[in-house]
Amino acid sequence: MMRAYRLTVVIADLTDYRMTVCEISIQVACRKDFCSFRERKSFFLFRFVTKRKEENKMTIAVLALQGAFIEHEQMLQKLGVHTIELRQASDLQKDFDGIILPGGESTVQGKLLHDLNMFEPLKEKIQSGMPVLATCAGMILLASDIAEQDETYFESIPMTVKRNAYGRQLGSFHTNAEAAGIGEIPMTFIRAPFVESVHADASGNTPEILSIVENRIVGVKYKNQMAFAFHPELDQDTQIHEAFLGMIR
Ligand code: GLN
């Protein structure tokens, strides 16, 4: 026998908390003994986690060769952002909206980027305007100049950074300080660099200074790039990552 039902379906999309309500009519062919329940308006809650929806979500690629990349991924996931890891050249062909260059050891990361043929394509992406958040060693990779060192990397922010700049005793420390546009935030420094000086580029633009700790520049923004000498991913405060996502949205 055939039975007709009118259903009110509530689709709750838990990836962005949007609800869609729709009415559908269905006809069900069933055996008599299976249709003993009363005809009534039914409410269904479906959770759809579809591939299509995943594609609509913002995706951030985290350079995952060495250093503190997992902590960045965890922070982004807390903010509801899809992450992928950049581990080999083919990962750079994937679809993503922004890049994180994590802390670690800039010399090791630089060498691996070259060995794995990731350096040039990544440099191209940064130069073509892909938003980048760089922390600590990541900041060193972006600097046009590195004090007391000939080797440089992406050279995409006109500034001179000094590596391991806080001396042995102060190699690691924690403080709270202002970040422009955000307010006071916790800052964890681990054998951190600082920015010795920012320079004017060919068009006369200099990087914007976002943060100063003990008279040293520790945060800058230049075009599509934000770079910090500390590790925002190691504290619970998500505001630096949110500011970065705000550059993309
Ligand atoms: N000292 C490291 C370097 O020179 C940076 C340290 C860090 O990323 N925490 O690359």
PDB file of C-alpha atoms and ligand atoms in Angstrom:
ATOM      1  CA  MET A   1       0.000   0.000   0.000  1.00  0.00           C
ATOM      2  CA  MET A   2       1.049   3.660  -0.521  1.00  0.00           C
ATOM      3  CA  ARG A   3       1.124   6.224   2.267  1.00  0.00           C
ATOM      4  CA  ALA A   4       1.692   9.952   1.854  1.00  0.00           C
ATOM      5  CA  TYR A   5       3.669  11.938   4.416  1.00  0.00           C
ATOM      6  CA  ARG A   6       4.425  15.613   4.735  1.00  0.00           C
ATOM      7  CA  LEU A   7       7.671  16.131   6.561  1.00  0.00           C
ATOM      8  CA  THR A   8       9.191  19.238   8.041  1.00  0.00           C
ATOM      9  CA  VAL A   9      12.915  18.786   7.785  1.00  0.00           C
ATOM     10  CA  VAL A  10      15.308  20.907   9.793  1.00  0.00           C
ATOM     11  CA  ILE A  11      18.807  20.788   8.354  1.00  0.00           C
ATOM     12  CA  ALA A  12      21.318  21.968  10.903  1.00  0.00           C
ATOM     13  CA  ASP A  13      24.635  22.610   9.246  1.00  0.00           C
ATOM     14  CA  LEU A  14      27.055  22.377  12.143  1.00  0.00           C
ATOM     15  CA  THR A  15      29.989  23.706  10.163  1.00  0.00           C
ATOM     16  CA  ASP A  16      28.591  27.236  10.170  1.00  0.00           C
ATOM     17  CA  TYR A  17      25.528  26.858  12.430  1.00  0.00           C
ATOM     18  CA  ARG A  18      23.032  27.699   9.715  1.00  0.00           C
ATOM     19  CA  MET A  19      19.590  26.124   9.868  1.00  0.00           C
ATOM     20  CA  THR A  20      17.462  25.460   6.842  1.00  0.00           C
ATOM     21  CA  VAL A  21      13.835  24.400   7.237  1.00  0.00           C
ATOM     22  CA  CYS A  22      12.009  22.806   4.355  1.00  0.00           C
ATOM     23  CA  GLU A  23       8.823  20.891   3.817  1.00  0.00           C
ATOM     24  CA  ILE A  24       8.853  17.798   1.682  1.00  0.00           C
ATOM     25  CA  SER A  25       6.145  15.394   0.628  1.00  0.00           C
ATOM     26  CA  ILE A  26       6.958  11.757   0.179  1.00  0.00           C
ATOM     27  CA  GLN A  27       5.018   8.696  -0.764  1.00  0.00           C
ATOM     28  CA  VAL A  28       6.064   5.498   0.824  1.00  0.00           C
ATOM     29  CA  ALA A  29       5.218   2.087  -0.501  1.00  0.00           C
ATOM     30  CA  CYS A  30       5.190  -0.345   2.346  1.00  0.00           C
ATOM     31  CA  ARG A  31       3.762  -3.535   3.592  1.00  0.00           C
ATOM     32  CA  LYS A  32       0.646  -3.147   5.681  1.00  0.00           C
ATOM     33  CA  ASP A  33       2.187  -4.430   8.898  1.00  0.00           C
ATOM     34  CA  PHE A  34       5.058  -1.924   8.644  1.00  0.00           C
ATOM     35  CA  CYS A  35       2.692   1.067   8.396  1.00  0.00           C
ATOM     36  CA  SER A  36       0.965   0.794  11.701  1.00  0.00           C
ATOM     37  CA  PHE A  37       2.249   4.164  13.023  1.00  0.00           C
ATOM     38  CA  ARG A  38      -0.084   7.154  12.826  1.00  0.00           C
ATOM     39  CA  GLU A  39       0.268   9.678  10.045  1.00  0.00           C
ATOM     40  CA  ARG A  40       1.696  12.817  11.576  1.00  0.00           C
ATOM     41  CA  LYS A  41       3.942  15.732  10.983  1.00  0.00           C
ATOM     42  CA  SER A  42       7.473  14.570  11.739  1.00  0.00           C
ATOM     43  CA  PHE A  43      10.529  16.545  12.615  1.00  0.00           C
ATOM     44  CA  PHE A  44      13.921  15.316  11.645  1.00  0.00           C
ATOM     45  CA  LEU A  45      17.262  16.712  12.550  1.00  0.00           C
ATOM     46  CA  PHE A  46      19.930  15.805  10.078  1.00  0.00           C
ATOM     47  CA  ARG A  47      23.575  16.503  10.467  1.00  0.00           C
ATOM     48  CA  PHE A  48      25.113  16.960   7.089  1.00  0.00           C
ATOM     49  CA  VAL A  49      28.862  16.947   6.870  1.00  0.00           C
ATOM     50  CA  THR A  50      29.246  16.955   3.131  1.00  0.00           C
ATOM     51  CA  LYS A  51      32.331  17.188   0.993  1.00  0.00           C
ATOM     52  CA  ARG A  52      30.857  20.178  -0.776  1.00  0.00           C
ATOM     53  CA  LYS A  53      30.533  22.032   2.514  1.00  0.00           C
ATOM     54  CA  GLU A  54      34.139  21.208   3.404  1.00  0.00           C
ATOM     55  CA  GLU A  55      35.152  22.817   0.135  1.00  0.00           C
ATOM     56  CA  ASN A  56      33.244  25.989   1.018  1.00  0.00           C
ATOM     57  CA  LYS A  57      35.064  26.277   4.306  1.00  0.00           C
ATOM     58  CA  MET A  58      38.225  28.347   4.576  1.00  0.00           C
ATOM     59  CA  THR A  59      41.364  26.202   4.327  1.00  0.00           C
ATOM     60  CA  ILE A  60      44.694  27.200   5.821  1.00  0.00           C
ATOM     61  CA  ALA A  61      47.877  25.391   4.822  1.00  0.00           C
ATOM     62  CA  VAL A  62      50.405  24.982   7.615  1.00  0.00           C
ATOM     63  CA  LEU A  63      54.038  24.382   6.672  1.00  0.00           C
ATOM     64  CA  ALA A  64      54.683  21.081   8.434  1.00  0.00           C
ATOM     65  CA  LEU A  65      58.354  20.311   7.842  1.00  0.00           C
ATOM     66  CA  GLN A  66      59.665  21.043  11.321  1.00  0.00           C
ATOM     67  CA  GLY A  67      58.794  22.931  14.492  1.00  0.00           C
ATOM     68  CA  ALA A  68      55.531  23.920  16.180  1.00  0.00           C
ATOM     69  CA  PHE A  69      53.060  23.348  13.356  1.00  0.00           C
ATOM     70  CA  ILE A  70      50.600  21.068  15.181  1.00  0.00           C
ATOM     71  CA  GLU A  71      49.801  23.787  17.710  1.00  0.00           C
ATOM     72  CA  HIS A  72      48.814  26.136  14.869  1.00  0.00           C
ATOM     73  CA  GLU A  73      46.578  23.453  13.390  1.00  0.00           C
ATOM     74  CA  GLN A  74      44.896  22.890  16.751  1.00  0.00           C
ATOM     75  CA  MET A  75      44.275  26.604  17.182  1.00  0.00           C
ATOM     76  CA  LEU A  76      42.774  26.916  13.706  1.00  0.00           C
ATOM     77  CA  GLN A  77      40.599  23.878  14.256  1.00  0.00           C
ATOM     78  CA  LYS A  78      39.344  25.503  17.468  1.00  0.00           C
ATOM     79  CA  LEU A  79      38.318  28.444  15.284  1.00  0.00           C
ATOM     80  CA  GLY A  80      36.429  26.134  12.923  1.00  0.00           C
ATOM     81  CA  VAL A  81      38.941  26.394  10.096  1.00  0.00           C
ATOM     82  CA  HIS A  82      39.934  23.488   7.890  1.00  0.00           C
ATOM     83  CA  THR A  83      43.709  22.883   7.811  1.00  0.00           C
ATOM     84  CA  ILE A  84      46.053  21.002   5.526  1.00  0.00           C
ATOM     85  CA  GLU A  85      49.757  20.326   5.983  1.00  0.00           C
ATOM     86  CA  LEU A  86      52.427  21.348   3.503  1.00  0.00           C
ATOM     87  CA  ARG A  87      54.929  18.485   3.620  1.00  0.00           C
ATOM     88  CA  GLN A  88      55.933  18.058   0.000  1.00  0.00           C
ATOM     89  CA  ALA A  89      55.867  20.007  -3.263  1.00  0.00           C
ATOM     90  CA  SER A  90      52.613  18.375  -4.405  1.00  0.00           C
ATOM     91  CA  ASP A  91      50.813  19.760  -1.321  1.00  0.00           C
ATOM     92  CA  LEU A  92      51.316  23.234  -2.757  1.00  0.00           C
ATOM     93  CA  GLN A  93      49.027  22.337  -5.656  1.00  0.00           C
ATOM     94  CA  LYS A  94      46.094  21.887  -3.279  1.00  0.00           C
ATOM     95  CA  ASP A  95      43.426  24.494  -2.784  1.00  0.00           C
ATOM     96  CA  PHE A  96      43.973  26.783   0.217  1.00  0.00           C
ATOM     97  CA  ASP A  97      43.341  30.369   1.267  1.00  0.00           C
ATOM     98  CA  GLY A  98      46.293  31.211   3.505  1.00  0.00           C
ATOM     99  CA  ILE A  99      49.620  29.917   4.771  1.00  0.00           C
ATOM    100  CA  ILE A 100      51.133  29.591   8.234  1.00  0.00           C
ATOM    101  CA  LEU A 101      54.906  29.478   8.613  1.00  0.00           C
ATOM    102  CA  PRO A 102      55.477  28.110  12.123  1.00  0.00           C
ATOM    103  CA  GLY A 103      58.305  28.517  14.603  1.00  0.00           C
ATOM    104  CA  GLY A 104      61.146  26.040  14.750  1.00  0.00           C
ATOM    105  CA  GLU A 105      64.617  26.381  13.317  1.00  0.00           C
ATOM    106  CA  SER A 106      64.781  28.656  10.278  1.00  0.00           C
ATOM    107  CA  THR A 107      68.011  27.120   8.930  1.00  0.00           C
ATOM    108  CA  VAL A 108      66.502  23.616   9.022  1.00  0.00           C
ATOM    109  CA  GLN A 109      63.219  24.769   7.509  1.00  0.00           C
ATOM    110  CA  GLY A 110      65.060  26.686   4.783  1.00  0.00           C
ATOM    111  CA  LYS A 111      67.166  23.665   3.891  1.00  0.00           C
ATOM    112  CA  LEU A 112      64.172  21.312   3.801  1.00  0.00           C
ATOM    113  CA  LEU A 113      62.201  23.763   1.650  1.00  0.00           C
ATOM    114  CA  HIS A 114      65.001  23.702  -0.919  1.00  0.00           C
ATOM    115  CA  ASP A 115      65.649  19.951  -0.693  1.00  0.00           C
ATOM    116  CA  LEU A 116      61.957  19.190  -1.182  1.00  0.00           C
ATOM    117  CA  ASN A 117      61.580  21.662  -4.084  1.00  0.00           C
ATOM    118  CA  MET A 118      59.010  23.616  -2.131  1.00  0.00           C
ATOM    119  CA  PHE A 119      60.919  26.872  -1.857  1.00  0.00           C
ATOM    120  CA  GLU A 120      60.229  28.447  -5.271  1.00  0.00           C
ATOM    121  CA  PRO A 121      56.506  27.588  -5.509  1.00  0.00           C
ATOM    122  CA  LEU A 122      55.944  28.790  -1.943  1.00  0.00           C
ATOM    123  CA  LYS A 123      57.843  32.019  -2.631  1.00  0.00           C
ATOM    124  CA  GLU A 124      55.687  32.569  -5.697  1.00  0.00           C
ATOM    125  CA  LYS A 125      52.499  32.120  -3.676  1.00  0.00           C
ATOM    126  CA  ILE A 126      53.664  34.610  -1.047  1.00  0.00           C
ATOM    127  CA  GLN A 127      54.725  37.130  -3.681  1.00  0.00           C
ATOM    128  CA  SER A 128      51.453  36.791  -5.532  1.00  0.00           C
ATOM    129  CA  GLY A 129      49.534  37.916  -2.438  1.00  0.00           C
ATOM    130  CA  MET A 130      48.521  34.748  -0.589  1.00  0.00           C
ATOM    131  CA  PRO A 131      47.926  35.765   3.073  1.00  0.00           C
ATOM    132  CA  VAL A 132      50.679  34.541   5.400  1.00  0.00           C
ATOM    133  CA  LEU A 133      50.977  34.338   9.170  1.00  0.00           C
ATOM    134  CA  ALA A 134      54.550  33.707  10.270  1.00  0.00           C
ATOM    135  CA  THR A 135      55.754  33.079  13.791  1.00  0.00           C
ATOM    136  CA  CYS A 136      59.304  33.115  15.097  1.00  0.00           C
ATOM    137  CA  ALA A 137      61.402  31.048  12.630  1.00  0.00           C
ATOM    138  CA  GLY A 138      58.655  31.849  10.092  1.00  0.00           C
ATOM    139  CA  MET A 139      59.360  35.548  10.617  1.00  0.00           C
ATOM    140  CA  ILE A 140      63.043  34.907   9.849  1.00  0.00           C
ATOM    141  CA  LEU A 141      62.081  33.130   6.611  1.00  0.00           C
ATOM    142  CA  LEU A 142      60.175  36.222   5.444  1.00  0.00           C
ATOM    143  CA  ALA A 143      62.848  38.818   6.282  1.00  0.00           C
ATOM    144  CA  SER A 144      64.717  40.531   3.456  1.00  0.00           C
ATOM    145  CA  ASP A 145      67.812  40.698   5.683  1.00  0.00           C
ATOM    146  CA  ILE A 146      69.153  38.657   8.583  1.00  0.00           C
ATOM    147  CA  ALA A 147      71.739  40.255  10.850  1.00  0.00           C
ATOM    148  CA  GLU A 148      75.122  38.531  10.880  1.00  0.00           C
ATOM    149  CA  GLN A 149      74.001  35.971   8.330  1.00  0.00           C
ATOM    150  CA  ASP A 150      74.375  35.941   4.554  1.00  0.00           C
ATOM    151  CA  GLU A 151      71.692  33.397   3.798  1.00  0.00           C
ATOM    152  CA  THR A 152      68.160  34.756   3.491  1.00  0.00           C
ATOM    153  CA  TYR A 153      64.957  33.013   2.394  1.00  0.00           C
ATOM    154  CA  PHE A 154      61.723  34.456   0.952  1.00  0.00           C
ATOM    155  CA  GLU A 155      62.851  38.097   1.412  1.00  0.00           C
ATOM    156  CA  SER A 156      59.228  39.177   1.192  1.00  0.00           C
ATOM    157  CA  ILE A 157      59.180  41.682   4.099  1.00  0.00           C
ATOM    158  CA  PRO A 158      61.662  44.565   3.910  1.00  0.00           C
ATOM    159  CA  MET A 159      63.194  44.311   7.387  1.00  0.00           C
ATOM    160  CA  THR A 160      66.317  43.128   9.167  1.00  0.00           C
ATOM    161  CA  VAL A 161      65.767  40.477  11.828  1.00  0.00           C
ATOM    162  CA  LYS A 162      68.252  39.362  14.422  1.00  0.00           C
ATOM    163  CA  ARG A 163      68.142  35.666  15.273  1.00  0.00           C
ATOM    164  CA  ASN A 164      68.389  34.291  18.816  1.00  0.00           C
ATOM    165  CA  ALA A 165      68.301  37.890  19.788  1.00  0.00           C
ATOM    166  CA  TYR A 166      67.573  37.667  23.483  1.00  0.00           C
ATOM    167  CA  GLY A 167      70.810  36.070  24.686  1.00  0.00           C
ATOM    168  CA  ARG A 168      71.180  32.817  26.531  1.00  0.00           C
ATOM    169  CA  GLN A 169      69.549  33.631  29.854  1.00  0.00           C
ATOM    170  CA  LEU A 170      66.581  35.295  28.200  1.00  0.00           C
ATOM    171  CA  GLY A 171      66.355  32.623  25.503  1.00  0.00           C
ATOM    172  CA  SER A 172      62.773  31.908  26.505  1.00  0.00           C
ATOM    173  CA  PHE A 173      60.336  34.123  28.346  1.00  0.00           C
ATOM    174  CA  HIS A 174      56.688  34.932  28.655  1.00  0.00           C
ATOM    175  CA  THR A 175      55.088  38.365  28.864  1.00  0.00           C
ATOM    176  CA  ASN A 176      51.890  40.262  28.129  1.00  0.00           C
ATOM    177  CA  ALA A 177      52.053  43.150  25.705  1.00  0.00           C
ATOM    178  CA  GLU A 178      50.025  45.129  23.196  1.00  0.00           C
ATOM    179  CA  ALA A 179      49.388  44.009  19.653  1.00  0.00           C
ATOM    180  CA  ALA A 180      48.020  46.787  17.434  1.00  0.00           C
ATOM    181  CA  GLY A 181      44.307  46.483  16.765  1.00  0.00           C
ATOM    182  CA  ILE A 182      43.923  43.680  19.315  1.00  0.00           C
ATOM    183  CA  GLY A 183      45.027  44.863  22.770  1.00  0.00           C
ATOM    184  CA  GLU A 184      47.114  43.135  25.390  1.00  0.00           C
ATOM    185  CA  ILE A 185      47.857  39.490  24.657  1.00  0.00           C
ATOM    186  CA  PRO A 186      50.118  36.799  26.115  1.00  0.00           C
ATOM    187  CA  MET A 187      53.412  36.345  24.259  1.00  0.00           C
ATOM    188  CA  THR A 188      55.732  33.365  24.562  1.00  0.00           C
ATOM    189  CA  PHE A 189      59.255  33.878  23.202  1.00  0.00           C
ATOM    190  CA  ILE A 190      61.509  30.867  22.560  1.00  0.00           C
ATOM    191  CA  ARG A 191      65.017  31.635  21.310  1.00  0.00           C
ATOM    192  CA  ALA A 192      63.218  34.334  19.428  1.00  0.00           C
ATOM    193  CA  PRO A 193      64.344  36.850  16.851  1.00  0.00           C
ATOM    194  CA  PHE A 194      63.377  40.520  16.917  1.00  0.00           C
ATOM    195  CA  VAL A 195      63.169  43.047  14.134  1.00  0.00           C
ATOM    196  CA  GLU A 196      66.205  45.297  14.198  1.00  0.00           C
ATOM    197  CA  SER A 197      64.809  47.656  11.577  1.00  0.00           C
ATOM    198  CA  VAL A 198      62.099  47.940   8.957  1.00  0.00           C
ATOM    199  CA  HIS A 199      62.933  49.344   5.528  1.00  0.00           C
ATOM    200  CA  ALA A 200      61.094  51.148   2.775  1.00  0.00           C
ATOM    201  CA  ASP A 201      60.311  49.040  -0.295  1.00  0.00           C
ATOM    202  CA  ALA A 202      60.694  50.277  -3.889  1.00  0.00           C
ATOM    203  CA  SER A 203      57.385  52.166  -3.617  1.00  0.00           C
ATOM    204  CA  GLY A 204      58.375  53.789  -0.342  1.00  0.00           C
ATOM    205  CA  ASN A 205      56.126  51.602   1.877  1.00  0.00           C
ATOM    206  CA  THR A 206      57.484  50.291   5.155  1.00  0.00           C
ATOM    207  CA  PRO A 207      56.078  47.397   7.195  1.00  0.00           C
ATOM    208  CA  GLU A 208      53.541  48.447   9.821  1.00  0.00           C
ATOM    209  CA  ILE A 209      54.774  47.812  13.365  1.00  0.00           C
ATOM    210  CA  LEU A 210      52.209  45.778  15.317  1.00  0.00           C
ATOM    211  CA  SER A 211      54.048  45.048  18.533  1.00  0.00           C
ATOM    212  CA  ILE A 212      56.957  46.287  20.583  1.00  0.00           C
ATOM    213  CA  VAL A 213      58.344  44.530  23.663  1.00  0.00           C
ATOM    214  CA  GLU A 214      61.168  46.114  25.646  1.00  0.00           C
ATOM    215  CA  ASN A 215      61.849  48.559  22.820  1.00  0.00           C
ATOM    216  CA  ARG A 216      62.211  45.758  20.287  1.00  0.00           C
ATOM    217  CA  ILE A 217      59.863  45.281  17.341  1.00  0.00           C
ATOM    218  CA  VAL A 218      58.264  41.833  17.663  1.00  0.00           C
ATOM    219  CA  GLY A 219      55.286  42.082  15.303  1.00  0.00           C
ATOM    220  CA  VAL A 220      54.876  43.537  11.817  1.00  0.00           C
ATOM    221  CA  LYS A 221      52.375  43.579   9.003  1.00  0.00           C
ATOM    222  CA  TYR A 222      53.377  44.120   5.404  1.00  0.00           C
ATOM    223  CA  LYS A 223      50.914  43.731   2.534  1.00  0.00           C
ATOM    224  CA  ASN A 224      49.591  40.139   2.725  1.00  0.00           C
ATOM    225  CA  GLN A 225      51.907  39.094   5.561  1.00  0.00           C
ATOM    226  CA  MET A 226      51.817  39.218   9.356  1.00  0.00           C
ATOM    227  CA  ALA A 227      54.922  38.143  11.255  1.00  0.00           C
ATOM    228  CA  PHE A 228      55.511  37.780  14.994  1.00  0.00           C
ATOM    229  CA  ALA A 229      58.664  36.935  16.933  1.00  0.00           C
ATOM    230  CA  PHE A 230      56.665  35.081  19.603  1.00  0.00           C
ATOM    231  CA  HIS A 231      54.474  31.963  19.514  1.00  0.00           C
ATOM    232  CA  PRO A 232      50.752  32.866  19.700  1.00  0.00           C
ATOM    233  CA  GLU A 233      49.895  29.208  19.061  1.00  0.00           C
ATOM    234  CA  LEU A 234      51.411  28.194  22.416  1.00  0.00           C
ATOM    235  CA  ASP A 235      48.992  30.315  24.462  1.00  0.00           C
ATOM    236  CA  GLN A 236      45.232  29.992  24.679  1.00  0.00           C
ATOM    237  CA  ASP A 237      44.527  33.429  23.215  1.00  0.00           C
ATOM    238  CA  THR A 238      43.262  33.024  19.649  1.00  0.00           C
ATOM    239  CA  GLN A 239      43.213  36.712  18.663  1.00  0.00           C
ATOM    240  CA  ILE A 240      46.332  36.730  16.463  1.00  0.00           C
ATOM    241  CA  HIS A 241      44.939  33.823  14.448  1.00  0.00           C
ATOM    242  CA  GLU A 242      41.566  35.538  14.269  1.00  0.00           C
ATOM    243  CA  ALA A 243      43.226  38.728  13.002  1.00  0.00           C
ATOM    244  CA  PHE A 244      44.987  36.647  10.350  1.00  0.00           C
ATOM    245  CA  LEU A 245      41.720  34.980   9.302  1.00  0.00           C
ATOM    246  CA  GLY A 246      40.216  38.491   9.160  1.00  0.00           C
ATOM    247  CA  MET A 247      42.777  39.366   6.461  1.00  0.00           C
ATOM    248  CA  ILE A 248      41.404  36.544   4.332  1.00  0.00           C
ATOM    249  CA  ARG A 249      37.638  36.952   4.871  1.00  0.00           C
TER     250      ARG A 249
HETATM  251  N1  GLN B   1      66.036  30.373  16.979  1.00  0.00           N
HETATM  252  C1  GLN B   1      65.224  29.946  15.894  1.00  0.00           C
HETATM  253  C2  GLN B   1      65.840  30.367  14.544  1.00  0.00           C
HETATM  254  O1  GLN B   1      66.779  31.070  14.524  1.00  0.00           O
HETATM  255  C3  GLN B   1      63.803  30.485  15.995  1.00  0.00           C
HETATM  256  C4  GLN B   1      63.191  29.970  17.280  1.00  0.00           C
HETATM  257  C5  GLN B   1      61.717  29.713  17.186  1.00  0.00           C
HETATM  258  O2  GLN B   1      61.128  29.600  16.117  1.00  0.00           O
HETATM  259  N2  GLN B   1      61.132  29.518  18.355  1.00  0.00           N
HETATM  260  O3  GLN B   1      65.367  29.977  13.545  1.00  0.00           O
END
